[in-house]
mmCIF file of C-alpha atoms and ligand atoms in Angstrom:
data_model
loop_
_atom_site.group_PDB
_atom_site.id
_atom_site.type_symbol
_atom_site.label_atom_id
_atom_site.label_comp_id
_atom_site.label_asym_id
_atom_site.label_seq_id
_atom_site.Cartn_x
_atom_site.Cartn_y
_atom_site.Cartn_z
ATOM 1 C CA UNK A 16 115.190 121.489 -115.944
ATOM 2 C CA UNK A 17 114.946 119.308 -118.475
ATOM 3 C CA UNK A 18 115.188 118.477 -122.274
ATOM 4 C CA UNK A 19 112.321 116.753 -124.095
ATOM 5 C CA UNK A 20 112.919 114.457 -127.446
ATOM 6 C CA UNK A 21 109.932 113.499 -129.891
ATOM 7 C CA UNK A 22 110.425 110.530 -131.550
ATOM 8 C CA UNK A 23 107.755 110.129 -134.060
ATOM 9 C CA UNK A 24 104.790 111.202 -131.912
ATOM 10 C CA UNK A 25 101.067 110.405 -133.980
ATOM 11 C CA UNK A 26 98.033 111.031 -131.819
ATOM 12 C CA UNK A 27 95.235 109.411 -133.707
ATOM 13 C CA UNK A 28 91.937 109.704 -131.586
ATOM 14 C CA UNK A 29 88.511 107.540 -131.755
ATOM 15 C CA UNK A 30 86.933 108.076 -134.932
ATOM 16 C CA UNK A 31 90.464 107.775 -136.661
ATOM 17 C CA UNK A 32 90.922 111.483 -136.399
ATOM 18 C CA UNK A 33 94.729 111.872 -136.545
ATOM 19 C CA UNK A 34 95.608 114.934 -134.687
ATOM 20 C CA UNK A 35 99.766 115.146 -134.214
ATOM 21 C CA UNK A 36 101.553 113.138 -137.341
ATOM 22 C CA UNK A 37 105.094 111.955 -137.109
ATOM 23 C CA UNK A 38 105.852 115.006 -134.937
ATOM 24 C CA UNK A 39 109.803 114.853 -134.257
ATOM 25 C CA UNK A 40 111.419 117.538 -131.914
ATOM 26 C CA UNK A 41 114.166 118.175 -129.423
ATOM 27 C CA UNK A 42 113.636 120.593 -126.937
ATOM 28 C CA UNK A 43 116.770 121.780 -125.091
ATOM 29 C CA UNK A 44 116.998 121.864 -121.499
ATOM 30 C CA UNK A 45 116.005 125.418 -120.471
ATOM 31 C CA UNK A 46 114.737 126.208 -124.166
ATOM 32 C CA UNK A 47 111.379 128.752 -124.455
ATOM 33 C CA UNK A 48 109.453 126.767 -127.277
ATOM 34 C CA UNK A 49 106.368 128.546 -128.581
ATOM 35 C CA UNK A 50 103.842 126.102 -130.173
ATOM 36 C CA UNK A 51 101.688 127.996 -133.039
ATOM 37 C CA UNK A 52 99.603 127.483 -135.392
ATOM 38 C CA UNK A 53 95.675 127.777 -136.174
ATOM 39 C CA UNK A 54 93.190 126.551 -134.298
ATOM 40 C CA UNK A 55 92.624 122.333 -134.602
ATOM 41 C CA UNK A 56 95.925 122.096 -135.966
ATOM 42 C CA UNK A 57 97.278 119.487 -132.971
ATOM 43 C CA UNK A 58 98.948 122.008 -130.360
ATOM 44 C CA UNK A 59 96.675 121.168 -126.675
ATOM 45 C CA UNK A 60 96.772 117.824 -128.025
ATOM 46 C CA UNK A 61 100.901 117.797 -128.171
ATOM 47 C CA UNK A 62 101.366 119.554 -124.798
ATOM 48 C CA UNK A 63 98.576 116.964 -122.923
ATOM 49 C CA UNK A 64 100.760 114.323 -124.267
ATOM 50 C CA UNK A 65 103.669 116.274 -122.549
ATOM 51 C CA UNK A 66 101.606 116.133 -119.423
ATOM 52 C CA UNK A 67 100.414 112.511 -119.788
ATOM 53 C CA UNK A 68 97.069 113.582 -120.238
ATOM 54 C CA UNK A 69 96.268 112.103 -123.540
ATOM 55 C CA UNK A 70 97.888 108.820 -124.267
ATOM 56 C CA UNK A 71 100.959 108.621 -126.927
ATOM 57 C CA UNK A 72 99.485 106.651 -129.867
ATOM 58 C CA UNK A 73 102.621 105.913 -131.728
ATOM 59 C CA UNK A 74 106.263 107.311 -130.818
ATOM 60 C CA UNK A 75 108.258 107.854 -127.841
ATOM 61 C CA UNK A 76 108.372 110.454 -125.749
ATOM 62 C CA UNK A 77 111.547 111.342 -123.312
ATOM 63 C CA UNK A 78 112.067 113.866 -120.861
ATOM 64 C CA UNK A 79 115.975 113.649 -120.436
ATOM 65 C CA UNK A 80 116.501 110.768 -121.019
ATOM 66 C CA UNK A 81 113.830 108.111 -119.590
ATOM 67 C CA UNK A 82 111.153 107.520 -121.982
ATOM 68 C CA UNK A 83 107.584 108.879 -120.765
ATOM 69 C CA UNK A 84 104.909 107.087 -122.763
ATOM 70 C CA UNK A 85 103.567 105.505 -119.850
ATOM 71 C CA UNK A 86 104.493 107.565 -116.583
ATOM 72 C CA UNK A 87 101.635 108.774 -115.129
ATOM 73 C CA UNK A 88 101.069 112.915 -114.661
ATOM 74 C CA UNK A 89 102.446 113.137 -111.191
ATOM 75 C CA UNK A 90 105.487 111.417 -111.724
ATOM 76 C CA UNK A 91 106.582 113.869 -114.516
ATOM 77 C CA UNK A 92 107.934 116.809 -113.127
ATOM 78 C CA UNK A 93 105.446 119.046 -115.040
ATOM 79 C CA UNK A 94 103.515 121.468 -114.422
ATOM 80 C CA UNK A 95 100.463 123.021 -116.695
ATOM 81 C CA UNK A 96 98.899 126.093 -116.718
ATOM 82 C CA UNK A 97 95.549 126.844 -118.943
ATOM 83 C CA UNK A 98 93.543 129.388 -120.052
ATOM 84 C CA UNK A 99 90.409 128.990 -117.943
ATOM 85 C CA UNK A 100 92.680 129.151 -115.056
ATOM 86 C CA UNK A 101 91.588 126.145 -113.244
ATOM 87 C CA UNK A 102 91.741 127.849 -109.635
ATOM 88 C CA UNK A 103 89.605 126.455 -106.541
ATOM 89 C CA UNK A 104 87.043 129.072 -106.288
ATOM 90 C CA UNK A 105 86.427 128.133 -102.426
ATOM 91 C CA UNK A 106 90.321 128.485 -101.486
ATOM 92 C CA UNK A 107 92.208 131.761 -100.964
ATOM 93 C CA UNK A 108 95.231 132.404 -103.169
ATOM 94 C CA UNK A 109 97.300 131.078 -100.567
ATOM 95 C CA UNK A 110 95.654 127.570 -100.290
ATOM 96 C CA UNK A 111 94.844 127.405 -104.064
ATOM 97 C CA UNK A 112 98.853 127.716 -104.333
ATOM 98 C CA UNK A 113 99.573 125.656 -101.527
ATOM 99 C CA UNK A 114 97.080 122.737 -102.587
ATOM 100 C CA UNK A 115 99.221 120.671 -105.207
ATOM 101 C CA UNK A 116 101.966 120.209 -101.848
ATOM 102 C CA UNK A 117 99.714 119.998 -99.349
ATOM 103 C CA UNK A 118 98.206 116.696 -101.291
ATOM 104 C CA UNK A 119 102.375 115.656 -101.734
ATOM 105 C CA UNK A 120 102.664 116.000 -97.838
ATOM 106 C CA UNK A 121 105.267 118.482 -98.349
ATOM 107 C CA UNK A 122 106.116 119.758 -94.822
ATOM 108 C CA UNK A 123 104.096 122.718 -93.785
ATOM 109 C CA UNK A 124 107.118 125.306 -93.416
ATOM 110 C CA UNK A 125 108.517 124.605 -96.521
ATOM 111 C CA UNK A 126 104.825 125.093 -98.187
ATOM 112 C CA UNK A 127 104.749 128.121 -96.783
ATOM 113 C CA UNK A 128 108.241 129.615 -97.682
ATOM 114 C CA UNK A 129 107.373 127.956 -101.704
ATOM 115 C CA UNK A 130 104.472 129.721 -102.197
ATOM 116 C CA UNK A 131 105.264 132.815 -100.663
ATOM 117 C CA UNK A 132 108.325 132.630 -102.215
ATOM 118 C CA UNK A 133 106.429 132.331 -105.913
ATOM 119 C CA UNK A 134 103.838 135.370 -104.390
ATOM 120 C CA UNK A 135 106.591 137.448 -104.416
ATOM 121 C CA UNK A 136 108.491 137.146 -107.725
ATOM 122 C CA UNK A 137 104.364 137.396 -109.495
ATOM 123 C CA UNK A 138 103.834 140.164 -107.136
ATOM 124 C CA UNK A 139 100.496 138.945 -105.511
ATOM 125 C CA UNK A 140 102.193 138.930 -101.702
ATOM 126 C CA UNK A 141 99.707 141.237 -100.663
ATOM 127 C CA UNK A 142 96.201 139.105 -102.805
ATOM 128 C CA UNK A 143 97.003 135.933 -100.878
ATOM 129 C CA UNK A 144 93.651 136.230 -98.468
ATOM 130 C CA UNK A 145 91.712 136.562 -101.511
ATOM 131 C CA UNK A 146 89.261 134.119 -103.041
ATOM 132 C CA UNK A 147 89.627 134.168 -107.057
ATOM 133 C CA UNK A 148 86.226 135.821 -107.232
ATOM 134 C CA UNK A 149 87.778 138.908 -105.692
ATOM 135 C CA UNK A 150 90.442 139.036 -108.517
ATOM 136 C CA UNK A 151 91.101 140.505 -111.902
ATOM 137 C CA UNK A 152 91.377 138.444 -114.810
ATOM 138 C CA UNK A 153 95.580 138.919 -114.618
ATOM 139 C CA UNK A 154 95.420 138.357 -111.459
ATOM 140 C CA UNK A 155 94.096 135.140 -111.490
ATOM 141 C CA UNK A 156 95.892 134.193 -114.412
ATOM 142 C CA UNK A 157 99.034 135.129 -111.574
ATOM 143 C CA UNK A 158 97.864 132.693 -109.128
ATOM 144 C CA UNK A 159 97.309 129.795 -111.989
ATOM 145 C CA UNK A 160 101.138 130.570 -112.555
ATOM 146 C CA UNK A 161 101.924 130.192 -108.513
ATOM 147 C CA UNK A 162 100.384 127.334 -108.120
ATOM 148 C CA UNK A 163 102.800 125.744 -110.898
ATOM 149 C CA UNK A 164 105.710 127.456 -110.086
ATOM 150 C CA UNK A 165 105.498 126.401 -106.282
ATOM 151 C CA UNK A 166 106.044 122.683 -107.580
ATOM 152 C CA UNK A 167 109.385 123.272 -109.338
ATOM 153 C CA UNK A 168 108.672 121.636 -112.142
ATOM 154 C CA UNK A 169 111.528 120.795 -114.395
ATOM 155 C CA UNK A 170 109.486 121.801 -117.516
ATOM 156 C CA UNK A 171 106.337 124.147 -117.608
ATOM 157 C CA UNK A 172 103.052 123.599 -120.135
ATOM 158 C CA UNK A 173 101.015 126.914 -121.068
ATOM 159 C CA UNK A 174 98.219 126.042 -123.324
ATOM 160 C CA UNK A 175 97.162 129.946 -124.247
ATOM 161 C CA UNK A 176 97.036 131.278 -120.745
ATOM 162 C CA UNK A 177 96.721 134.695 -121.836
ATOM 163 C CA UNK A 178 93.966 134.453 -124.141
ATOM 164 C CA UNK A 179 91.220 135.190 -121.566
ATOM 165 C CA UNK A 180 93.033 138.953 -120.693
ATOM 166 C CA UNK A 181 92.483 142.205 -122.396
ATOM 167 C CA UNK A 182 94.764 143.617 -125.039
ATOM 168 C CA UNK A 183 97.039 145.734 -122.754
ATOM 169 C CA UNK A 184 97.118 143.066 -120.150
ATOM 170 C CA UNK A 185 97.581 140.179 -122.172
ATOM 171 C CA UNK A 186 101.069 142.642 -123.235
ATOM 172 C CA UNK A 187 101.929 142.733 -120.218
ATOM 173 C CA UNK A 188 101.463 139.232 -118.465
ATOM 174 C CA UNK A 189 103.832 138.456 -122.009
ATOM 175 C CA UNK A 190 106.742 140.120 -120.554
ATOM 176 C CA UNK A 191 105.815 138.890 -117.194
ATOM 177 C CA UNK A 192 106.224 135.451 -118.749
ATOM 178 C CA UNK A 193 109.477 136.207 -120.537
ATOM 179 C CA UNK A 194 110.929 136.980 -117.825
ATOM 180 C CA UNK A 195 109.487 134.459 -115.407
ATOM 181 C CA UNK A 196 111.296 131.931 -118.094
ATOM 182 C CA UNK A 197 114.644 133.619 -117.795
ATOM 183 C CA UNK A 198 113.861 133.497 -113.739
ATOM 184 C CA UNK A 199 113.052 129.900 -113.696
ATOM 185 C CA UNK A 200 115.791 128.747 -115.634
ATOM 186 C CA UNK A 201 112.955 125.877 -116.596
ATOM 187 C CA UNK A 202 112.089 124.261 -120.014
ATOM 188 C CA UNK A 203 108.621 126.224 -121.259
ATOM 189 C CA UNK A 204 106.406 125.012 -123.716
ATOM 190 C CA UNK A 205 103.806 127.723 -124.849
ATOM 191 C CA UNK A 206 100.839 127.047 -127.063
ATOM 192 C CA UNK A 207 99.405 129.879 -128.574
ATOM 193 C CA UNK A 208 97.303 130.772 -132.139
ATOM 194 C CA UNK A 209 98.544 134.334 -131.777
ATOM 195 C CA UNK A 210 101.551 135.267 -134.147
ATOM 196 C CA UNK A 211 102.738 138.244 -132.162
ATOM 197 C CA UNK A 212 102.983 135.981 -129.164
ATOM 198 C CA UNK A 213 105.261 133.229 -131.152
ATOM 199 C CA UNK A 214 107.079 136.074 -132.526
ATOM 200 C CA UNK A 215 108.251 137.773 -129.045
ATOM 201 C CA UNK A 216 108.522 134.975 -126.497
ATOM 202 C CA UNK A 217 109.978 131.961 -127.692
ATOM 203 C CA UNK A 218 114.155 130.784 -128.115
ATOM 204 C CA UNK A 219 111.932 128.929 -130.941
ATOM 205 C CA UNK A 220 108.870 128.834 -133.029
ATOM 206 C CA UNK A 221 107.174 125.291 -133.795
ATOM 207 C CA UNK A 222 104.518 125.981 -136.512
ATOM 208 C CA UNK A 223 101.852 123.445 -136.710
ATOM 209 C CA UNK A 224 99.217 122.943 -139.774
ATOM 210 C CA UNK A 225 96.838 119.722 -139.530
ATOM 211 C CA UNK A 226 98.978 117.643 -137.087
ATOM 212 C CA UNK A 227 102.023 118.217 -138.871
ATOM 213 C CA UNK A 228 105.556 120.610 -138.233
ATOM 214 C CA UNK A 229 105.549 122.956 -140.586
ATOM 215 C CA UNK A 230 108.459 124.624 -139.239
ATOM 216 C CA UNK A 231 111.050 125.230 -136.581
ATOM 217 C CA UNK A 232 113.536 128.281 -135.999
ATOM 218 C CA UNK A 233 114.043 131.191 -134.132
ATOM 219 C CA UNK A 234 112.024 134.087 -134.395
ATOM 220 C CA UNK A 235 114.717 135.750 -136.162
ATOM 221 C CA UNK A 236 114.883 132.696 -139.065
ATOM 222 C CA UNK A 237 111.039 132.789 -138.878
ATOM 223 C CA UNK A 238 111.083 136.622 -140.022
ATOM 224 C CA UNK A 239 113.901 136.047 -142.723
ATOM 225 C CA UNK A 240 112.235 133.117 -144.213
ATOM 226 C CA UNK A 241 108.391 132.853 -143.431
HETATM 227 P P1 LIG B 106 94.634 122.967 -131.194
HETATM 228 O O1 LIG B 106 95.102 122.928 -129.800
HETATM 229 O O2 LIG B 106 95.703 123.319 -132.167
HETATM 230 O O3 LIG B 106 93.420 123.826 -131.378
HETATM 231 P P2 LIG B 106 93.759 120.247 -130.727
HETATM 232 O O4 LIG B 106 94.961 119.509 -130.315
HETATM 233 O O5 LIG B 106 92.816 120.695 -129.671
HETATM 234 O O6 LIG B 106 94.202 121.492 -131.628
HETATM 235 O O7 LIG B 106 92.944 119.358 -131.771
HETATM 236 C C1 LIG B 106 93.569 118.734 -132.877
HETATM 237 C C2 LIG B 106 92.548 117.887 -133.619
HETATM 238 O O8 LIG B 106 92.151 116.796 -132.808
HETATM 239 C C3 LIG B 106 91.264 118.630 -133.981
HETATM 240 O O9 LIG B 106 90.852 118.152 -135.218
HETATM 241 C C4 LIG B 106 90.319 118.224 -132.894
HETATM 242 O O10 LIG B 106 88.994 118.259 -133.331
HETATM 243 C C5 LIG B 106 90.756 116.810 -132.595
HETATM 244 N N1 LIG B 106 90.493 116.416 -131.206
HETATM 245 C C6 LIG B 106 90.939 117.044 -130.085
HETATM 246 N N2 LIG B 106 90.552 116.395 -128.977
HETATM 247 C C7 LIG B 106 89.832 115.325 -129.407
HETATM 248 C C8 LIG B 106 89.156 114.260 -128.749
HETATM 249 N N3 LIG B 106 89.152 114.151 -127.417
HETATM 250 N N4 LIG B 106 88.518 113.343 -129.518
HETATM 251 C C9 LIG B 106 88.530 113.419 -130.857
HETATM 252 N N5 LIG B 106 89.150 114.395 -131.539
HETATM 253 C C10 LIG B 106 89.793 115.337 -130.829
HETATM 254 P P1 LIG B 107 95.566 124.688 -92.739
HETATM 255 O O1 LIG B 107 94.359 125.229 -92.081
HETATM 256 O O2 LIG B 107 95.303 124.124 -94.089
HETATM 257 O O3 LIG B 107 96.396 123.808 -91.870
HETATM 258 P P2 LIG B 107 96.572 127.281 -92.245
HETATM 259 O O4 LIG B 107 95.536 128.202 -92.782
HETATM 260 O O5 LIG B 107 96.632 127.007 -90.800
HETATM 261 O O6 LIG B 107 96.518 125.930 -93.067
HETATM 262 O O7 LIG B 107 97.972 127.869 -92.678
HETATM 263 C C1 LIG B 107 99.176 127.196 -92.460
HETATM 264 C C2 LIG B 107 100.321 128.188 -92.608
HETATM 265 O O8 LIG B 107 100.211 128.794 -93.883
HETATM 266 C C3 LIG B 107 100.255 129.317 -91.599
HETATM 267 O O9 LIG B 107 101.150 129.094 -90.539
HETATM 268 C C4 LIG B 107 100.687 130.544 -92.361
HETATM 269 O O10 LIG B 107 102.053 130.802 -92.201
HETATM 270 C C5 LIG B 107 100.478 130.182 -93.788
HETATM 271 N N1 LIG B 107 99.376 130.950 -94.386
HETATM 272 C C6 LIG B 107 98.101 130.550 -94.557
HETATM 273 N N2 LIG B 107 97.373 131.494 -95.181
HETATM 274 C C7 LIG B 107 98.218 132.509 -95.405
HETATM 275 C C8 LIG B 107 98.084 133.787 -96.021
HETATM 276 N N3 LIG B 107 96.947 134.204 -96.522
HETATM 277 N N4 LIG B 107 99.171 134.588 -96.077
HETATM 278 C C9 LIG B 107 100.328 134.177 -95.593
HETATM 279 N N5 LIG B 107 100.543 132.995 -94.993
HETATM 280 C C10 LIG B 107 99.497 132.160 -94.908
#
């Protein structure tokens, strides 16, 4: 759990491509932000900067209160989940959920009891022999999502992760999601290009056009005022 403040965040890359511009934000702790906006417009950029994957060019960045800018990835209490899914395609379900503590030398038992812990409330108890060839698209997408949840983090990154599922399931992993926020009782940030999604998942919309905030309200302000 955690809140996140943007101070004046610019992300200018090589090539003097300026990608987030004087982007200023407070998250609250526990708050369901959905990132939207058209493709290009800065959003993967903004949450790999959450994650420590791209370097802050200008700004500060806090997550409560200590300022990020340069604490590495593992040190941040975050976890990501992406579109492609990102799972080891060697490793059962088990072990590809199990991997991230296993490296942290978290105690064996404890592994075990976090991940099946995380099978259970994703309903995958019963996939955990499986290798992610053996699995649906959802599925899979289910296991990306246990493998973060299983680390606790204290704020949680989704950069589209339904955009590789079918109409009805990408519907349903949605509400899955929803209520895996209200579950977690964790800060999510959600990137998506997909208005319906910004619409029905987030505590608050951040529109994004060419690096810039556009807007930010509820859904409900969003609808009023568009
Ligand atoms: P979105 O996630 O909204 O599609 P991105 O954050 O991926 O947008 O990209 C924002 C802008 O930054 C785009 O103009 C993109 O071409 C540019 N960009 C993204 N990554 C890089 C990079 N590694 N080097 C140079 N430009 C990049
Ligand atoms: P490693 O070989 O990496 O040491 P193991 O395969 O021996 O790991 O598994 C360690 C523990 O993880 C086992 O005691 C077991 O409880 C649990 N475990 C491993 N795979 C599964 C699985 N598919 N379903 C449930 N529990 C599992």
């Amino acid at each position: 759990m955690a809140s996140l403040t943007f101070k004046h965040i610019y992300k200018i890359y090589p090539g003097n491509v300026t990608a987030v511009n004087d982007f200023n934000l407070e998250i609250k702790d526990k708050e369901f932000i959905v990132l939207v906006g058209p493709s290009g417009c800065g959003k993967s950029t903004t949450l790999r900067m959450v994650a420590g994957l791209e370097e802050i060019s200008k700004g500060e960045l806090y997550i409560g209160d200590k300022l990020v800018n340069d604490v590495p990835p593992k040190d941040r209490d975050i976890a990501m989940v992406f579109q492609n899914y990102a799972l080891y395609p060697h490793m059962t379900v088990y072990d590809n959920m199990a991997f991230g503590l296993k490296l942290r030398k978290v105690p064996k038992a404890e592994i075990d009891r976090k991940v099946k812990e995380a099978a259970r409330i994703l309903g995958i108890e019963k996939l955990l022999d499986r290798k992610p060839k053996a699995l649906s698209g959802g599925q899979r997408q289910r296991v990306a999502l246990g493998r973060a949840i299983v680390r606790e983090p204290k704020v949680f990154l989704m950069d589209e992760p339904l955009s590789n599922l079918d109409a009805k399931l990408r519907v349903q992993t949605r509400t899955e999601i929803i209520k895996l926020h209200k579950r977690l009782q964790t800060t999510f940030i959600y990137v998506t290009h997909d208005q319906t999604e910004a619409m029905t998942m987030g505590d608050r919309i951040v529109v994004m056009k060419d690096g810039v905030i556009q807007q930010a309200a509820t859904p409900q302000e969003v609808y009023e005022k568009p």
